[in-house]
Tab-separated table of C-alpha atoms in Angstrom:
chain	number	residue	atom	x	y	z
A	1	UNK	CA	62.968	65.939	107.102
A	2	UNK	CA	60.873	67.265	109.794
A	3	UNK	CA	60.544	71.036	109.818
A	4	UNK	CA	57.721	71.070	112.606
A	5	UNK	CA	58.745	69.019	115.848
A	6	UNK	CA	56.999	67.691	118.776
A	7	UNK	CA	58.980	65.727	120.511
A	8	UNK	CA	56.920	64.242	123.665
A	9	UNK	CA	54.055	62.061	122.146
A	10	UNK	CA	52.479	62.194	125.348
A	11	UNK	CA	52.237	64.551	128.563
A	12	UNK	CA	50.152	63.324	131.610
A	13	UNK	CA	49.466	66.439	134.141
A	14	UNK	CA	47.616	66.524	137.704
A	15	UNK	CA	44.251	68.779	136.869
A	16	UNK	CA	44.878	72.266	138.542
A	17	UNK	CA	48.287	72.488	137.309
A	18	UNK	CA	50.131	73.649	134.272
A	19	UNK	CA	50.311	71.503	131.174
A	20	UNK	CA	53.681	72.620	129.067
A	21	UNK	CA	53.720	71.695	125.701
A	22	UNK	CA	57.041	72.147	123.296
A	23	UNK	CA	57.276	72.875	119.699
A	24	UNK	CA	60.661	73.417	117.273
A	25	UNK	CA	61.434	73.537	114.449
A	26	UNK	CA	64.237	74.136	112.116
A	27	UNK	CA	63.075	76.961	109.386
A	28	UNK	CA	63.608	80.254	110.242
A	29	UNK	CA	61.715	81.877	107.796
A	30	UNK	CA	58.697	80.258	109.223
A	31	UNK	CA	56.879	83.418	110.382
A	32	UNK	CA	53.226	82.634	112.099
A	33	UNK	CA	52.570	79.557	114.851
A	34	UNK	CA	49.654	78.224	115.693
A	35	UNK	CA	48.288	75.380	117.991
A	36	UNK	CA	45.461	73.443	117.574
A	37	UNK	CA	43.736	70.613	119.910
A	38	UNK	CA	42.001	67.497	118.591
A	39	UNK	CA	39.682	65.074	119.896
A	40	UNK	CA	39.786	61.517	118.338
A	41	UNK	CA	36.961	61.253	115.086
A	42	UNK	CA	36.654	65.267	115.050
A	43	UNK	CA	38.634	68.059	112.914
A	44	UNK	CA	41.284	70.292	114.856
A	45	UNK	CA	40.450	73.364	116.716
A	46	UNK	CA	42.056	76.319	116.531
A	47	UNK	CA	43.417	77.362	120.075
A	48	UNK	CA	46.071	79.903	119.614
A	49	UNK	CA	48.566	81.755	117.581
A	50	UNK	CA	51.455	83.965	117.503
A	51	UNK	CA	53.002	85.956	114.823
A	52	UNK	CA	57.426	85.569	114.906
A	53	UNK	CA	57.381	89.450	115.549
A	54	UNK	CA	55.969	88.334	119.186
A	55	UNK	CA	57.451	86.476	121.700
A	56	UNK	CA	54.289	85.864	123.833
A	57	UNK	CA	50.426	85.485	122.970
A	58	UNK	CA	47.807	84.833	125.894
A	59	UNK	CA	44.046	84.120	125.372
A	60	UNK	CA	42.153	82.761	128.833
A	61	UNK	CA	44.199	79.944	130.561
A	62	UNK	CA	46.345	79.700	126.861
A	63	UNK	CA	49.497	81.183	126.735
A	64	UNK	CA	52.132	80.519	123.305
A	65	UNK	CA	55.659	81.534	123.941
A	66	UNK	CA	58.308	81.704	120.929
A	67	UNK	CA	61.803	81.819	121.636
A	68	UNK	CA	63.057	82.820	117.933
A	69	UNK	CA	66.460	81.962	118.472
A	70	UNK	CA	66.112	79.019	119.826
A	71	UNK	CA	63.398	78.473	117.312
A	72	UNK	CA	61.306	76.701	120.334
A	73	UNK	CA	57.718	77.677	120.974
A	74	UNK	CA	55.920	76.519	124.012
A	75	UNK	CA	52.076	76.214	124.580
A	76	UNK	CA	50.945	76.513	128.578
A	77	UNK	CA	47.814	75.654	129.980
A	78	UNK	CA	46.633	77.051	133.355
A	79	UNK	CA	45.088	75.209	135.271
A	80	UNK	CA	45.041	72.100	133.303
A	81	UNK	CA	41.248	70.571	133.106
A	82	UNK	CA	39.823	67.692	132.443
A	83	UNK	CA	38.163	68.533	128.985
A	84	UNK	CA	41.960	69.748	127.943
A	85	UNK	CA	42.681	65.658	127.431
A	86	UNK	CA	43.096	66.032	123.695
A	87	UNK	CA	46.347	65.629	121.167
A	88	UNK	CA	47.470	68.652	120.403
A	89	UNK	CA	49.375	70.079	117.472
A	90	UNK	CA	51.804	72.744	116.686
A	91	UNK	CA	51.702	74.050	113.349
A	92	UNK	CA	53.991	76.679	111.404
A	93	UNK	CA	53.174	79.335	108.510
A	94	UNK	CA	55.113	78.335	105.305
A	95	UNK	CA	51.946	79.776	102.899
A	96	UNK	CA	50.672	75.985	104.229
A	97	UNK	CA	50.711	74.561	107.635
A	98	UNK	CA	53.372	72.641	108.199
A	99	UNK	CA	53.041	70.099	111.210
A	100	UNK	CA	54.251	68.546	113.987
A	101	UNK	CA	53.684	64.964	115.081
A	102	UNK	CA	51.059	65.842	118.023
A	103	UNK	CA	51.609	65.405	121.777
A	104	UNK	CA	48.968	63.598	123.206
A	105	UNK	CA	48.050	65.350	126.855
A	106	UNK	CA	45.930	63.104	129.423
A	107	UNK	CA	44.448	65.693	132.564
A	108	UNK	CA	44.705	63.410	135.308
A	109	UNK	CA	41.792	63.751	138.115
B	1	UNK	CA	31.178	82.267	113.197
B	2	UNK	CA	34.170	80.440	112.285
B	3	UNK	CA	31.884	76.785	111.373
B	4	UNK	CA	32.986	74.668	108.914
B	5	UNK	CA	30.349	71.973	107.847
B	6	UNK	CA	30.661	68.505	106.555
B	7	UNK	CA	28.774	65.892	105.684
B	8	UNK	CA	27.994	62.442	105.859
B	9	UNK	CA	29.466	62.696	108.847
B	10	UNK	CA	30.218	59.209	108.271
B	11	UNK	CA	30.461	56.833	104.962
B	12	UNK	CA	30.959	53.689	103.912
B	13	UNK	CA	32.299	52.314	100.686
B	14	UNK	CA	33.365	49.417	98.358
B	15	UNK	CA	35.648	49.805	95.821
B	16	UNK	CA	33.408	50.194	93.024
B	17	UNK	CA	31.619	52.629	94.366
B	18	UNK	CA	31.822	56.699	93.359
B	19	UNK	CA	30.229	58.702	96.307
B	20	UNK	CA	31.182	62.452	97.058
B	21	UNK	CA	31.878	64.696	100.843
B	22	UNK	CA	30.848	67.980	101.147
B	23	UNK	CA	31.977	71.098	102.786
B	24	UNK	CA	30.292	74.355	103.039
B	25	UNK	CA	31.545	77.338	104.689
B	26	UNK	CA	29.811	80.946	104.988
B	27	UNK	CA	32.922	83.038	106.939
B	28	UNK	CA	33.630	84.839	103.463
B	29	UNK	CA	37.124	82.861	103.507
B	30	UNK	CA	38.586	82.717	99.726
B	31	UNK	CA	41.270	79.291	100.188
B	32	UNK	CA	39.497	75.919	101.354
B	33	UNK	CA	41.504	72.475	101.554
B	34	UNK	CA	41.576	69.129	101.679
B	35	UNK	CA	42.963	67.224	104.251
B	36	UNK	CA	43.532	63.110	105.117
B	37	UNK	CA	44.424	62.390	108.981
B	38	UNK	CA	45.098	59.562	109.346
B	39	UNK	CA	44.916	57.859	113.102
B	40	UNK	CA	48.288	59.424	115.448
B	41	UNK	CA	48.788	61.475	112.499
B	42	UNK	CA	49.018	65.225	111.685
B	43	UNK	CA	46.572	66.070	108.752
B	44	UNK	CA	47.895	65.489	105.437
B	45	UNK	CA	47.043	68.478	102.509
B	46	UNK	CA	45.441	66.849	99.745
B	47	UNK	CA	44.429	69.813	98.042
B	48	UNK	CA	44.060	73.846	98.576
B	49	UNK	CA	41.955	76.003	96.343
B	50	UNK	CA	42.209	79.414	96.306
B	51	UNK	CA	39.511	82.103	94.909
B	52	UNK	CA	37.622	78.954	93.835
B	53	UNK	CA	40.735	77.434	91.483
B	54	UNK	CA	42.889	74.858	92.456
B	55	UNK	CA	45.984	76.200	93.609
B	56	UNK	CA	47.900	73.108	95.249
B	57	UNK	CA	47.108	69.253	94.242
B	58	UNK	CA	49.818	67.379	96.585
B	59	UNK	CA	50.157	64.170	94.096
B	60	UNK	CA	46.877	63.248	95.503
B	61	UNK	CA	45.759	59.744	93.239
B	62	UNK	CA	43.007	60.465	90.537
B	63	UNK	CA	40.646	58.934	92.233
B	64	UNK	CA	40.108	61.391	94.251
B	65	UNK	CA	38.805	64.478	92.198
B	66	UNK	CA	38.297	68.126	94.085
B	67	UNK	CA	35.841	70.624	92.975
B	68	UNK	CA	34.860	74.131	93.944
B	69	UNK	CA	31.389	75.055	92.869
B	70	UNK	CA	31.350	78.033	94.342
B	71	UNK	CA	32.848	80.715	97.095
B	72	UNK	CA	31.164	78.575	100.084
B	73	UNK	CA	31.473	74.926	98.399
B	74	UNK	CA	33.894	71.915	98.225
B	75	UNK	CA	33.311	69.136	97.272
B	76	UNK	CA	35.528	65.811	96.804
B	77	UNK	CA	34.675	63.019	94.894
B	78	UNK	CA	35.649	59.575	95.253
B	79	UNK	CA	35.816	56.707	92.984
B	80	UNK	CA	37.357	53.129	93.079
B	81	UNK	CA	39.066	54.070	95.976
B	82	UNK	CA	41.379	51.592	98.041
B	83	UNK	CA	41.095	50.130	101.346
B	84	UNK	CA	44.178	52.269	102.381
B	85	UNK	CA	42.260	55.248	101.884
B	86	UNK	CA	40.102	54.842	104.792
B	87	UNK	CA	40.866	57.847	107.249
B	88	UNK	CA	39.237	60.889	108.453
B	89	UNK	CA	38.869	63.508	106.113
B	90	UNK	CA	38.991	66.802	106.501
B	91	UNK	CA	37.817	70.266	104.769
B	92	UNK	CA	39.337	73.565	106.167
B	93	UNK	CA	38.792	77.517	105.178
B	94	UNK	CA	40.870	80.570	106.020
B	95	UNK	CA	40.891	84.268	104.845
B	96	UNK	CA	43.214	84.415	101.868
B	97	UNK	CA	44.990	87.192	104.310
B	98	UNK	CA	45.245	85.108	107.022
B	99	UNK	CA	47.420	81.360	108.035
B	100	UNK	CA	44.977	80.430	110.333
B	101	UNK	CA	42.861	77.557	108.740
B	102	UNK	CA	39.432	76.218	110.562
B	103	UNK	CA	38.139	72.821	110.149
B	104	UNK	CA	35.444	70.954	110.034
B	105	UNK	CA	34.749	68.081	111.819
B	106	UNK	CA	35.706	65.304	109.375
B	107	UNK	CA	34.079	63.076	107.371
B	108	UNK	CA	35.279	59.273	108.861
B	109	UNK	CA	35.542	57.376	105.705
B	110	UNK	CA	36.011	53.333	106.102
B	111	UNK	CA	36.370	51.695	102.482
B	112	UNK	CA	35.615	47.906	102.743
């Protein structure tokens, strides 16, 4: 059973405009979010985080949006750039990370 | 400084063989892990040690044996491993305080 959910594998965006990606999941005790962006053959980057007593986190062109009741958090990137072609995964606090499946994003020139 | 190091960066293996991957980190963080991505996949905890013990072995096959020398160190060793095991895999760190986890880059392990 899936706790961590991402349900577009992929997301193709013009460059200069915003990429969305969407996160949910179903544990509501889950209390810190994080994304992270991966390149094929290397380990995950951190990008961002947000703690569950926030709704909205912003770091450069990164913004993380949590809508607790919906339990939906959103990850938008501004403008969207080339080198931001990566998978990239959403990830929730349980002690562990608990994952979702990735959404691939492809900048388009 | 929030590097993680690995190395080989890459390795290949038979089954017979018993080789090792290393991970150093010098942010001070007190949990490292273990991780196996395999390709499309989310990374997979393998193990977690905390304050140098081992805290969390997810039903990870004995041939695959962790060990924490040290604060900074992890190491994993391998031994008759299968040709399913082949993957990327991954060492982590992140203040015992903290969720956030930083990885290193992998070490891309092909067992022939």
């Amino acid at each position: 059973d899936q706790q961590v959910k991402q349900n577009s594998p992929s997301l193709s965006v013009q460059e200069g405009r915003i990429s969305i990606l969407n996160c949910d999941y179903t544990n509501s005790m889950f209390d810190y979010f994080l994304w992270y962006k991966k390149y094929p053959a290397e380990g995950p980057t951190f990008l961002i985080s947000i703690s569950s007593i926030k709704d909205k986190n912003e770091d450069g062109r990164f913004t993380v949006f949590l809508n607790k009741s919906a339990k939906h958090l959103s990850l938008h990137i501004v403008p969207s750039q080339p080198g931001d072609s990566a998978v990239y995964f959403c990830a929730a606090s349980d002690h562990q990370l608990i994952w979702g499946a990735g959404t691939k994003l492809i900048i388009k020139p | 400084d929030t590097e993680v190091t690995q190395t080989p960066k890459h390795l290949v293996m038979g089954m017979t063989n018993k080789k090792s991957l290393k991970c150093e980190q010098h942010m001070g963080h007190r949990a490292m892990y273990w991780y196996k991505q395999k390709a499309k996949k989310p990374p997979e905890l393998m193990f977690v040690y905390s304050y140098e013990k081992l805290s969390i072995n997810e039903s990870v096959p004995s041939r695959f044996s962790p060990e924490c020398p040290n604060s900074s160190l992890l190491n994993l060793h391998l031994h008759a491993l299968q040709p399913e095991d082949s993957a990327l895999y991954l060492c982590a760190s992140s203040d015992s305080q903290r969720p956030t986890q930083y990885f290193g880059p992998g070490t891309r392990l092909t067992v022939l």
